[in-house]
CSV table of C-alpha atoms and ligand atoms in Angstrom, one decimal:
chain,number,residue,atom,x,y,z
P,13,MET,CA,-166.6,81.6,124.0
P,14,ASP,CA,-168.9,81.1,126.9
P,15,HIS,CA,-167.9,83.2,129.9
P,16,GLU,CA,-169.5,81.0,132.6
P,17,PHE,CA,-169.1,77.2,132.8
P,18,ILE,CA,-168.6,74.2,135.1
P,19,TYR,CA,-166.0,71.6,134.2
P,20,GLU,CA,-165.7,68.3,136.0
P,21,ALA,CA,-163.1,65.8,134.8
P,22,LEU,CA,-164.1,62.1,134.8
P,23,PRO,CA,-161.5,60.0,136.6
P,24,THR,CA,-160.9,57.2,134.2
P,25,ARG,CA,-157.3,56.0,133.5
P,26,VAL,CA,-156.8,55.6,129.7
P,27,VAL,CA,-154.1,53.3,128.2
P,28,PHE,CA,-153.9,53.9,124.5
P,29,GLY,CA,-151.8,52.1,121.9
P,30,ASP,CA,-151.3,49.3,119.5
P,31,GLY,CA,-150.9,46.0,121.4
P,32,LYS,CA,-151.8,47.5,124.8
P,33,LEU,CA,-154.1,44.6,125.6
P,34,ALA,CA,-150.8,43.1,126.9
P,35,ALA,CA,-150.9,45.7,129.7
P,36,LEU,CA,-154.1,44.2,131.1
P,37,PRO,CA,-152.5,42.1,133.9
P,38,ALA,CA,-150.5,45.1,135.1
P,39,GLU,CA,-153.6,47.3,135.0
P,40,ILE,CA,-155.5,44.7,137.1
P,41,ASP,CA,-152.6,44.8,139.6
P,42,LYS,CA,-152.8,48.5,139.8
P,43,LEU,CA,-156.5,48.2,140.8
P,44,GLY,CA,-155.4,45.9,143.6
P,45,ALA,CA,-157.5,43.1,142.1
P,46,ARG,CA,-156.6,39.4,141.6
P,47,ARG,CA,-159.7,37.6,140.3
P,48,ALA,CA,-161.1,39.0,137.0
P,49,LEU,CA,-164.3,37.9,135.4
P,50,VAL,CA,-164.0,38.5,131.6
P,51,LEU,CA,-167.2,39.6,129.8
P,52,SER,CA,-168.0,39.4,126.0
P,53,THR,CA,-170.9,38.8,123.6
P,54,SER,CA,-171.3,35.2,122.3
P,55,ALA,CA,-169.9,36.5,118.9
P,56,GLN,CA,-166.7,37.5,120.7
P,57,ALA,CA,-166.4,34.5,123.0
P,58,GLY,CA,-163.2,33.5,121.3
P,59,TRP,CA,-161.6,36.8,122.1
P,60,ALA,CA,-162.6,36.5,125.7
P,61,GLY,CA,-160.8,33.2,125.7
P,62,GLN,CA,-157.6,34.9,124.4
P,63,VAL,CA,-157.9,37.6,127.1
P,64,ALA,CA,-158.2,34.8,129.7
P,65,LYS,CA,-154.9,33.4,128.4
P,66,VAL,CA,-153.3,36.8,128.6
P,67,LEU,CA,-154.5,37.0,132.3
P,68,GLY,CA,-153.5,33.5,133.3
P,69,GLU,CA,-154.4,32.9,137.0
P,70,LYS,CA,-155.7,36.4,137.3
P,71,CYS,CA,-158.8,35.2,135.3
P,72,VAL,CA,-161.4,33.3,137.3
P,73,GLY,CA,-164.0,32.9,134.6
P,74,ILE,CA,-165.6,34.1,131.3
P,75,PHE,CA,-169.2,35.2,130.8
P,76,SER,CA,-170.0,35.5,127.1
P,77,GLU,CA,-173.7,36.3,127.0
P,78,ALA,CA,-173.6,40.1,126.9
P,79,ALA,CA,-176.5,41.4,124.8
P,80,MET,CA,-177.7,44.7,123.3
P,81,HIS,CA,-179.4,47.2,125.7
P,82,THR,CA,-178.2,45.3,128.9
P,83,PRO,CA,-181.2,43.0,129.6
P,84,VAL,CA,-181.6,42.7,133.4
P,85,GLU,CA,-182.0,38.9,133.1
P,86,VAL,CA,-178.5,38.6,131.5
P,87,THR,CA,-177.0,40.8,134.2
P,88,GLU,CA,-178.6,38.5,136.9
P,89,GLN,CA,-176.9,35.5,135.3
P,90,ALA,CA,-173.6,37.3,135.2
P,91,MET,CA,-174.0,38.4,138.9
P,92,GLN,CA,-174.4,34.7,139.9
P,93,GLN,CA,-171.0,34.0,138.3
P,94,VAL,CA,-169.5,37.0,140.0
P,95,LYS,CA,-170.6,35.6,143.4
P,96,ASP,CA,-169.8,31.9,142.6
P,97,LEU,CA,-166.3,32.8,141.4
P,98,ALA,CA,-165.7,35.5,144.0
P,99,ALA,CA,-164.6,37.8,141.3
P,100,ASP,CA,-163.0,41.1,142.5
P,101,CYS,CA,-163.1,42.9,139.1
P,102,VAL,CA,-164.6,42.7,135.7
P,103,VAL,CA,-163.0,43.1,132.3
P,104,GLY,CA,-165.5,44.0,129.5
P,105,LEU,CA,-164.0,43.3,126.0
P,106,GLY,CA,-166.3,44.4,123.2
P,107,GLY,CA,-168.7,47.1,122.1
P,108,GLY,CA,-171.3,49.1,124.1
P,109,SER,CA,-173.3,45.9,124.8
P,110,THR,CA,-170.5,44.2,126.7
P,111,ILE,CA,-169.3,47.4,128.4
P,112,GLY,CA,-172.9,47.9,129.5
P,113,LEU,CA,-172.9,44.6,131.2
P,114,GLY,CA,-169.7,45.5,133.1
P,115,LYS,CA,-171.3,48.7,134.2
P,116,ALA,CA,-174.4,46.9,135.4
P,117,ILE,CA,-172.3,44.6,137.5
P,118,ALA,CA,-170.3,47.5,138.9
P,119,LEU,CA,-173.5,49.3,139.8
P,120,ARG,CA,-174.7,46.2,141.8
P,121,THR,CA,-171.4,45.3,143.4
P,122,GLY,CA,-169.1,48.4,143.4
P,123,LEU,CA,-166.4,46.2,141.8
P,124,PRO,CA,-163.9,48.0,139.6
P,125,GLN,CA,-164.2,47.4,135.9
P,126,ILE,CA,-161.7,47.6,133.0
P,127,ALA,CA,-163.2,48.3,129.6
P,128,VAL,CA,-161.5,47.2,126.4
P,129,PRO,CA,-163.6,48.7,123.6
P,130,THR,CA,-163.7,47.1,120.2
P,131,THR,CA,-166.3,49.5,118.5
P,132,TYR,CA,-166.6,53.2,118.3
P,133,ALA,CA,-169.7,53.6,120.5
P,134,GLY,CA,-167.9,55.4,123.4
P,135,SER,CA,-169.7,53.9,126.4
P,136,GLU,CA,-166.4,53.2,128.1
P,137,MET,CA,-165.9,56.9,128.9
P,138,THR,CA,-169.3,57.5,130.4
P,139,PRO,CA,-171.0,57.2,133.8
P,140,ILE,CA,-174.2,56.3,131.9
P,141,LEU,CA,-176.0,52.9,131.9
P,142,GLY,CA,-179.0,51.9,129.9
P,143,GLN,CA,-180.8,48.7,131.1
P,144,THR,CA,-183.8,46.8,129.8
P,145,GLU,CA,-186.3,45.1,131.9
P,146,LYS,CA,-189.5,43.5,130.4
P,147,GLY,CA,-188.9,45.4,127.2
P,148,VAL,CA,-188.6,48.8,128.9
P,149,LYS,CA,-185.3,50.6,128.7
P,150,THR,CA,-184.3,53.0,131.5
P,151,THR,CA,-181.1,55.1,131.7
P,152,LEU,CA,-179.2,56.2,134.8
P,153,ARG,CA,-176.1,58.2,135.5
P,154,ASP,CA,-173.9,57.1,138.4
P,155,ALA,CA,-170.2,57.5,139.1
P,156,LEU,CA,-170.1,53.8,140.2
P,157,VAL,CA,-170.6,52.6,136.5
P,158,LEU,CA,-167.7,54.6,135.1
P,159,PRO,CA,-164.9,52.2,134.2
P,160,LYS,CA,-161.8,52.7,136.3
P,161,THR,CA,-159.5,51.9,133.4
P,162,VAL,CA,-159.9,51.8,129.6
P,163,ILE,CA,-157.5,50.1,127.3
P,164,TYR,CA,-157.7,51.2,123.7
P,165,ASP,CA,-155.8,48.7,121.5
P,166,VAL,CA,-156.2,49.4,117.8
P,167,SER,CA,-155.5,45.8,116.9
P,168,LEU,CA,-158.9,44.8,118.4
P,169,THR,CA,-160.7,47.1,116.0
P,170,LEU,CA,-159.2,45.7,112.7
P,171,SER,CA,-162.0,43.1,112.4
P,172,LEU,CA,-164.8,45.5,113.0
P,173,PRO,CA,-166.7,45.1,109.6
P,174,PRO,CA,-166.7,48.3,107.4
P,175,ALA,CA,-170.5,48.7,107.7
P,176,LEU,CA,-170.4,48.7,111.5
P,177,SER,CA,-167.2,50.9,111.5
P,178,ALA,CA,-169.1,53.5,109.5
P,179,THR,CA,-172.2,53.6,111.6
P,180,SER,CA,-170.4,53.2,114.9
P,181,GLY,CA,-168.1,56.1,113.9
P,182,LEU,CA,-171.0,58.4,113.1
P,183,ASN,CA,-172.6,57.3,116.4
P,184,ALA,CA,-169.4,58.6,118.1
P,185,MET,CA,-169.5,61.9,116.2
P,186,ALA,CA,-173.1,62.4,117.3
P,187,HIS,CA,-171.9,62.7,120.9
P,188,ALA,CA,-169.5,65.4,120.0
P,189,VAL,CA,-171.9,67.4,117.8
P,190,GLU,CA,-174.4,67.5,120.6
P,191,ALA,CA,-171.7,68.4,123.2
P,192,LEU,CA,-170.8,71.5,121.1
P,193,TYR,CA,-174.3,73.0,121.6
P,194,ALA,CA,-175.1,71.4,125.0
P,195,GLN,CA,-176.7,73.6,127.6
P,196,ASP,CA,-173.8,72.6,130.0
P,197,ARG,CA,-171.1,72.8,127.4
P,198,ASN,CA,-167.7,74.1,128.5
P,199,PRO,CA,-164.5,75.1,126.6
P,200,ILE,CA,-162.5,71.9,127.4
P,201,VAL,CA,-165.2,69.5,126.3
P,202,SER,CA,-165.8,71.7,123.2
P,203,LEU,CA,-162.1,71.4,122.2
P,204,MET,CA,-162.4,67.6,122.6
P,205,ALA,CA,-165.6,67.6,120.5
P,206,GLU,CA,-164.1,69.5,117.6
P,207,GLU,CA,-161.0,67.4,117.7
P,208,GLY,CA,-163.0,64.2,118.0
P,209,ILE,CA,-165.2,65.1,115.0
P,210,ALA,CA,-162.1,66.0,112.9
P,211,ALA,CA,-160.3,62.8,113.8
P,212,LEU,CA,-163.2,60.6,112.9
P,213,ALA,CA,-164.0,62.5,109.7
P,214,GLN,CA,-160.4,62.1,108.6
P,215,ALA,CA,-160.1,58.5,109.6
P,216,LEU,CA,-163.4,56.8,108.6
P,217,PRO,CA,-163.0,57.0,104.7
P,218,GLY,CA,-159.5,55.3,105.2
P,219,VAL,CA,-161.0,52.7,107.6
P,220,ILE,CA,-163.7,51.8,105.0
P,221,ALA,CA,-161.3,51.7,102.1
P,222,ASP,CA,-158.9,49.4,104.0
P,223,PRO,CA,-160.2,48.0,107.3
P,224,GLN,CA,-156.6,46.8,108.1
P,225,ASP,CA,-155.2,50.3,107.9
P,226,ARG,CA,-153.8,50.7,111.4
P,227,ASP,CA,-153.1,54.4,111.1
P,228,ALA,CA,-156.7,55.2,110.1
P,229,ARG,CA,-158.0,52.8,112.8
P,230,ALA,CA,-155.9,54.4,115.5
P,231,ARG,CA,-157.1,57.9,114.5
P,232,ALA,CA,-160.7,56.6,114.5
P,233,GLN,CA,-160.1,55.2,118.0
P,234,TYR,CA,-158.6,58.5,119.2
P,235,GLY,CA,-161.7,60.3,117.9
P,236,THR,CA,-163.9,57.8,119.6
P,237,TRP,CA,-162.2,58.3,122.9
P,238,LEU,CA,-162.7,62.1,122.7
P,239,CYS,CA,-166.3,61.7,121.6
P,240,GLY,CA,-167.0,59.3,124.4
P,241,ILE,CA,-165.7,61.9,126.9
P,242,CYS,CA,-168.2,64.4,125.3
P,243,LEU,CA,-171.1,61.9,125.9
P,244,GLY,CA,-170.0,61.4,129.5
P,245,SER,CA,-169.6,65.1,130.2
P,246,ALA,CA,-172.3,67.1,128.4
P,247,GLY,CA,-176.1,66.8,128.3
P,248,MET,CA,-177.5,65.5,125.0
P,249,ALA,CA,-180.3,67.0,123.1
P,250,LEU,CA,-182.7,66.5,120.1
P,251,HIS,CA,-180.5,64.0,118.3
P,252,HIS,CA,-180.1,61.5,121.2
P,253,LYS,CA,-183.8,62.0,122.1
P,254,LEU,CA,-184.9,61.1,118.6
P,255,CYS,CA,-182.6,58.1,118.4
P,256,HIS,CA,-183.9,56.8,121.8
P,257,VAL,CA,-187.5,57.2,120.6
P,258,LEU,CA,-186.8,55.5,117.2
P,259,GLY,CA,-184.7,52.7,118.6
P,260,GLY,CA,-187.0,52.0,121.5
P,261,THR,CA,-190.3,52.2,119.6
P,262,PHE,CA,-189.3,50.3,116.4
P,263,ASP,CA,-186.4,48.2,117.7
P,264,LEU,CA,-184.0,49.8,115.2
P,265,PRO,CA,-180.3,49.0,115.4
P,266,HIS,CA,-178.4,51.5,117.6
P,267,ALA,CA,-175.5,52.7,115.5
P,268,GLU,CA,-177.4,52.8,112.2
P,269,THR,CA,-180.2,54.9,113.7
P,270,HIS,CA,-177.6,57.5,114.9
P,271,ALA,CA,-175.8,57.4,111.6
P,272,ILE,CA,-179.0,58.2,109.6
P,273,MET,CA,-180.4,60.8,112.0
P,274,LEU,CA,-177.2,62.9,112.6
P,275,PRO,CA,-177.2,65.1,109.4
P,276,HIS,CA,-180.9,65.8,109.9
P,277,THR,CA,-180.6,66.8,113.6
P,278,ALA,CA,-177.5,68.9,112.8
P,279,ALA,CA,-179.5,70.8,110.1
P,280,TYR,CA,-182.4,71.3,112.4
P,281,ASN,CA,-180.3,72.7,115.2
P,282,ALA,CA,-178.0,74.9,113.0
P,283,PRO,CA,-180.2,78.1,113.3
P,284,GLY,CA,-180.3,77.6,117.1
P,285,ALA,CA,-176.6,77.0,117.6
P,286,PRO,CA,-174.6,78.9,114.9
P,287,GLU,CA,-171.3,79.0,116.8
P,288,ALA,CA,-171.4,75.3,117.7
P,289,MET,CA,-172.3,74.3,114.1
P,290,ARG,CA,-169.5,76.6,112.7
P,291,ARG,CA,-167.0,74.6,114.8
P,292,ALA,CA,-168.5,71.2,113.7
P,293,ALA,CA,-168.4,72.4,110.0
P,294,ARG,CA,-164.7,73.4,110.5
P,295,ALA,CA,-163.9,70.0,111.9
P,296,LEU,CA,-165.6,68.4,108.9
P,297,LYS,CA,-163.9,70.7,106.5
P,298,ALA,CA,-167.4,71.5,105.0
P,299,ASP,CA,-169.6,74.6,104.4
P,300,SER,CA,-172.1,73.4,107.0
P,301,ALA,CA,-172.2,70.6,109.6
P,302,ALA,CA,-175.3,69.0,108.1
P,303,GLU,CA,-173.8,69.0,104.6
P,304,GLY,CA,-170.4,67.7,105.9
P,305,LEU,CA,-172.1,64.8,107.8
P,306,TRP,CA,-174.4,64.0,104.9
P,307,SER,CA,-171.5,63.8,102.5
P,308,LEU,CA,-169.3,61.8,104.9
P,309,ALA,CA,-172.2,59.3,105.4
P,310,GLY,CA,-172.4,58.9,101.6
P,311,ARG,CA,-168.6,58.5,101.2
P,312,ILE,CA,-168.4,55.8,103.9
P,313,LYS,CA,-171.6,54.1,102.6
P,314,ALA,CA,-173.6,54.4,105.8
P,315,PRO,CA,-177.3,53.8,105.5
P,316,ARG,CA,-179.3,57.0,104.9
P,317,ALA,CA,-182.9,56.0,105.2
P,318,LEU,CA,-184.9,54.7,108.3
P,319,LYS,CA,-187.1,52.8,105.9
P,320,ASP,CA,-184.1,50.6,105.0
P,321,ILE,CA,-183.4,49.6,108.6
P,322,GLY,CA,-186.9,48.5,109.4
P,323,MET,CA,-189.0,51.6,110.3
P,324,PRO,CA,-192.5,51.5,108.9
P,325,GLU,CA,-193.8,54.7,107.3
P,326,SER,CA,-196.9,54.5,109.6
P,327,GLY,CA,-194.5,55.0,112.5
P,328,ILE,CA,-193.6,58.6,111.6
P,329,ALA,CA,-196.6,60.1,113.4
P,330,LYS,CA,-196.0,58.0,116.5
P,331,ALA,CA,-192.3,58.9,116.6
P,332,THR,CA,-193.2,62.6,116.3
P,333,GLU,CA,-195.7,62.4,119.1
P,334,LEU,CA,-193.1,60.7,121.4
P,335,ALA,CA,-190.3,63.1,120.5
P,336,MET,CA,-192.5,66.0,121.5
P,337,LYS,CA,-193.3,64.4,124.9
P,338,ASN,CA,-190.8,65.2,127.7
P,339,PRO,CA,-188.3,66.6,125.2
P,340,TYR,CA,-184.6,67.1,126.3
P,341,TRP,CA,-183.3,70.7,126.4
P,342,ASN,CA,-182.5,71.7,122.8
P,343,PRO,CA,-180.8,74.8,121.3
P,344,ARG,CA,-183.8,75.3,118.9
P,345,PRO,CA,-187.3,74.9,120.2
P,346,LEU,CA,-189.2,71.9,118.9
P,347,ALA,CA,-192.0,72.6,116.4
P,348,GLU,CA,-194.1,69.5,115.8
P,349,LYS,CA,-194.6,70.0,112.1
P,350,ASP,CA,-190.8,70.5,111.6
P,351,ILE,CA,-189.9,67.5,113.7
P,352,GLU,CA,-192.4,65.4,111.7
P,353,ALA,CA,-190.9,66.7,108.4
P,354,LEU,CA,-187.3,65.9,109.7
P,355,ILE,CA,-188.3,62.3,110.6
P,356,ARG,CA,-190.0,61.9,107.2
P,357,ARG,CA,-186.9,63.0,105.4
P,358,ALA,CA,-184.8,60.7,107.4
P,359,TRP,CA,-187.3,57.9,106.8
P,360,ALA,CA,-187.2,58.4,103.0
P,361,GLY,CA,-183.4,59.0,102.9
P,362,GLU,CA,-183.7,62.6,101.6
P,363,ALA,CA,-181.0,65.2,102.1
P,364,PRO,CA,-181.2,67.2,105.4
P,365,GLN,CA,-182.9,70.7,105.5
P,366,ALA,CA,-182.9,73.3,108.3
Y,15,NAD,P1,-172.5,46.1,120.2
Y,15,NAD,O1,-171.6,46.1,121.5
Y,15,NAD,O2,-173.8,45.5,120.4
Y,15,NAD,O3,-171.7,45.2,119.2
Y,15,NAD,C1,-172.3,44.9,117.9
Y,15,NAD,C2,-171.8,43.6,117.4
Y,15,NAD,O4,-170.5,43.7,116.9
Y,15,NAD,C3,-171.7,42.5,118.5
Y,15,NAD,O5,-172.1,41.3,117.9
Y,15,NAD,C4,-170.2,42.4,118.8
Y,15,NAD,O6,-169.8,41.2,119.3
Y,15,NAD,C5,-169.6,42.7,117.5
Y,15,NAD,N1,-168.3,43.4,117.5
Y,15,NAD,C6,-167.9,44.3,118.4
Y,15,NAD,N2,-166.6,44.7,118.2
Y,15,NAD,C7,-166.2,43.9,117.1
Y,15,NAD,C8,-164.9,43.8,116.4
Y,15,NAD,N3,-163.9,44.6,116.7
Y,15,NAD,N4,-164.9,42.9,115.4
Y,15,NAD,C9,-165.9,42.2,115.0
Y,15,NAD,N5,-167.1,42.2,115.7
Y,15,NAD,C10,-167.2,43.1,116.7
Y,15,NAD,O7,-172.6,47.5,119.5
Y,15,NAD,P2,-172.2,49.0,119.9
Y,15,NAD,O8,-172.8,49.8,118.8
Y,15,NAD,O9,-170.8,49.1,120.3
Y,15,NAD,O10,-173.0,49.2,121.3
Y,15,NAD,C11,-174.4,49.5,121.3
Y,15,NAD,C12,-174.9,49.4,122.7
Y,15,NAD,O11,-174.2,50.2,123.5
Y,15,NAD,C13,-176.4,49.8,122.8
Y,15,NAD,O12,-177.1,49.0,123.7
Y,15,NAD,C14,-176.3,51.3,123.3
Y,15,NAD,O13,-177.4,51.7,124.0
Y,15,NAD,C15,-175.0,51.1,124.2
Y,15,NAD,N6,-174.3,52.4,124.4
Y,15,NAD,C16,-174.2,52.9,125.7
Y,15,NAD,C17,-173.5,54.1,125.9
Y,15,NAD,C18,-173.4,54.6,127.3
Y,15,NAD,O14,-172.8,55.6,127.5
Y,15,NAD,N7,-174.1,54.0,128.2
Y,15,NAD,C19,-172.9,54.7,124.8
Y,15,NAD,C20,-173.0,54.2,123.5
Y,15,NAD,C21,-173.7,53.0,123.3
């Protein structure tokens, strides 16, 4: 174990359980709020309508235009509604895109937000916000954007399509894998990371086999919560850096990119973080973390090749160059030729190698 560390708990109230969406009105009361603006994507507008019904007169409006990577123009439209309706809290129901919009509003207004996540991305547990303006994405960390309350209701995840469940679950696991070897890791977050990886590894095959399996779904959501805390609490390294570079440069889908890269970055970092990777392997019940993640990705039919999600082969050199620029701290130093080989393997869909 590490003999020196700093641990700072993030002050979010978590309400977890099947049917807990019904607790939303009471949770709004607890925040001292009365006028909620409900947020969703356009695809989930119908759900936002149901939430409005649950809230009755506590809901003053719905904004259903949340979009990937929190475009500033969309936030400005939502801000107009916040002002026009004199909303005193926001409720974000959806995945990382919707929760990102709630965070962007909280940053600008200081209003409390309640997040009701319906994917496994984990944004609800972090004080991190990524925003896009004129095609440029910037990320900030601010206590103002951390949701005051998170409601995890498994019934809202039953409709998450198997393909998105698989990639979103691996996206969650990536937060925990990197937390295990983070420079600012600590014993509590490492416990959560190991438990989060184990819960998701156990749950995801069941979720894919039967998306209506409430037990598997609840276990996946429990793992998601723990992995979200990891992302909010520990610094991320090579894996997140590569995913940001690849997603930002080639406009690749978020969860799929994480799912493809994770076995490769775990293999790369194994020599630099043997204890962390031993714990990840134990959670995966595998001989090595990379092997366990690769085999899990195969079992849950996650994509394995960047070329299959839209990355051109000609982009490998560009991605390598960007990955080597302003690198995040990493447990194993970055060697350009090894990073290029890693990206090439991930592009082609080949098995990971250290
Ligand atoms: P998403 O929020 O974009 O959702 C993907 C699609 O799935 C949307 O159309 C959504 O409406 C739909 N969907 C969501 N839940 C569903 C359900 N239960 N049933 C059916 N359809 C459903 O995707 P995401 O992967 O959750 O989030 C990705 C975004 O979140 C990215 O912009 C990423 O940068 C951000 N993110 C931020 C953090 C952070 O800490 N700031 C963490 C993770 C992700």
